[in-house]
Coordinates of C-alpha atoms in Angstrom, one line a residue:
M140 CA 11.3 -18.5 8.0
L141 CA 14.9 -19.7 7.7
R142 CA 16.3 -20.7 4.4
T143 CA 19.6 -21.7 2.9
L144 CA 20.0 -19.4 0.0
F145 CA 23.2 -20.7 -1.5
G146 CA 24.6 -24.2 -1.8
K147 CA 27.7 -25.3 0.2
A148 CA 31.1 -25.2 -1.5
S149 CA 32.7 -28.6 -2.1
S150 CA 35.6 -27.8 0.1
R151 CA 36.9 -25.0 2.3
L152 CA 39.5 -24.1 -0.3
A153 CA 36.9 -23.8 -3.1
A154 CA 34.8 -21.6 -0.9
V155 CA 37.7 -19.2 -0.4
T156 CA 39.3 -19.2 -3.8
Q157 CA 36.3 -19.7 -6.1
P158 CA 33.3 -17.5 -5.1
Q159 CA 30.0 -19.1 -5.9
Q160 CA 28.0 -17.3 -8.6
R161 CA 24.7 -16.3 -7.0
Y162 CA 21.5 -16.0 -9.0
L163 CA 19.1 -13.7 -7.1
S164 CA 15.8 -12.6 -8.3
L165 CA 13.7 -10.0 -6.5
K166 CA 10.4 -8.5 -7.6
R167 CA 8.0 -6.2 -5.6
L168 CA 4.3 -6.0 -6.3
G169 CA 1.7 -3.6 -4.8
T170 CA 4.1 -0.9 -3.9
T171 CA 1.6 2.1 -3.7
D172 CA 1.7 2.0 0.1
P173 CA 4.6 4.2 1.2
R174 CA 5.4 1.8 4.1
M175 CA 5.6 -1.6 2.4
S176 CA 5.1 -3.8 -0.6
Q177 CA 2.0 -6.1 -0.6
T178 CA 4.0 -8.9 -2.2
V179 CA 7.7 -9.7 -2.6
I180 CA 8.9 -12.5 -4.8
F181 CA 12.5 -13.6 -3.9
N182 CA 14.0 -16.5 -5.8
N183 CA 10.6 -17.9 -6.8
T184 CA 9.3 -17.7 -3.2
V185 CA 6.3 -15.4 -2.6
Y186 CA 6.0 -13.4 0.6
I187 CA 2.9 -11.4 1.3
S188 CA 2.3 -8.6 3.8
G189 CA -0.2 -9.2 6.6
Q190 CA -3.8 -8.8 5.3
V191 CA -6.7 -7.4 7.3
D192 CA -10.3 -6.3 6.9
T193 CA -12.4 -3.8 8.8
T194 CA -15.6 -4.1 6.8
A195 CA -17.0 -7.3 8.3
E196 CA -18.2 -7.1 11.9
D197 CA -17.2 -10.7 12.9
V198 CA -14.1 -12.8 12.7
T199 CA -15.7 -15.2 10.2
G200 CA -16.5 -12.5 7.8
Q201 CA -13.1 -10.8 8.2
T202 CA -11.3 -14.1 7.8
K203 CA -13.2 -14.8 4.5
I204 CA -12.4 -11.4 3.2
V205 CA -8.8 -11.6 4.2
L206 CA -8.4 -15.0 2.6
S207 CA -9.9 -13.6 -0.7
K208 CA -7.2 -10.9 -0.5
V209 CA -4.6 -13.5 0.0
D210 CA -5.9 -15.4 -3.1
A211 CA -5.7 -12.2 -5.2
L212 CA -2.1 -11.5 -4.1
L213 CA -1.0 -15.0 -4.8
E214 CA -2.7 -15.0 -8.2
E215 CA -1.0 -11.7 -9.1
A216 CA 2.3 -13.3 -8.1
G217 CA 1.6 -16.3 -10.4
T218 CA 0.8 -18.9 -7.7
S219 CA -2.0 -20.1 -5.5
K220 CA -2.9 -21.4 -2.0
S221 CA -2.0 -24.9 -3.2
N222 CA 1.7 -23.8 -3.0
L223 CA 1.7 -22.3 0.5
I224 CA 4.6 -23.2 2.7
S225 CA 3.7 -21.2 5.9
A226 CA 1.0 -19.0 7.3
S227 CA 1.0 -16.7 10.3
I228 CA -2.3 -15.7 11.9
W229 CA -3.0 -13.1 14.6
L230 CA -6.3 -13.0 16.4
K231 CA -7.5 -10.2 18.6
D232 CA -9.3 -12.6 20.9
I233 CA -8.1 -16.2 20.5
N234 CA -10.4 -17.6 23.1
S235 CA -13.6 -16.5 21.4
D236 CA -12.5 -16.4 17.8
F237 CA -10.1 -19.3 17.2
S238 CA -12.8 -21.9 16.2
K239 CA -14.7 -19.4 14.0
M240 CA -11.5 -18.4 12.2
N241 CA -10.5 -22.1 11.8
S242 CA -13.8 -22.9 10.2
A243 CA -13.3 -20.2 7.6
W244 CA -9.7 -21.3 7.1
E245 CA -10.6 -24.9 6.7
E246 CA -13.3 -24.0 4.1
W247 CA -10.7 -22.0 2.1
L248 CA -7.7 -24.3 2.5
D249 CA -6.6 -26.8 -0.2
P250 CA -6.8 -30.0 2.0
Q251 CA -4.2 -31.8 -0.1
N252 CA -1.6 -28.9 0.3
K253 CA -1.7 -27.6 3.9
P254 CA 1.0 -25.2 5.0
V255 CA 2.6 -25.1 8.4
R256 CA 0.8 -22.5 10.5
A257 CA 1.1 -20.5 13.7
T258 CA -1.8 -18.7 15.3
V259 CA -1.4 -16.3 18.3
Q260 CA -3.4 -13.7 20.1
A261 CA -2.2 -10.1 19.5
D262 CA -3.1 -6.5 20.0
M263 CA -4.2 -5.2 16.6
A264 CA -3.3 -1.9 14.9
S265 CA -7.0 -0.9 15.0
P266 CA -9.8 -1.9 17.3
A267 CA -11.9 -3.0 14.3
I268 CA -9.4 -5.6 13.2
L269 CA -10.2 -9.1 14.5
V270 CA -7.8 -11.2 12.4
E271 CA -4.6 -10.7 10.4
I272 CA -3.1 -13.3 8.1
Q273 CA 0.3 -13.4 6.4

């Protein structure tokens, strides 16, 4: 995701001689994993790590569990799925699982506040993982 973090200076001279004051806010949640945070809040934008499940045996079950994890992370960060901007989804087998994942996604999604989304097929970190959502 590309974002402009700071406003433009009114002129080139102002940009050179009067540095803009920057208000940055950064908070990390779920930091028990030594490799990553579960959630990062940067300037009131919430970023979550990819969520997976290995307990359900099919993509529908895994998607529902993953989306419940997403809900919990968003709630902990003080927001909800109604404020989503973007979602990335990785499927182990897009040909057989895309429509099943989509059904679970559509059931979960706030239809009035749909994010942009990309879904691709990918090799997963574990053979048991069928879907990952970030």
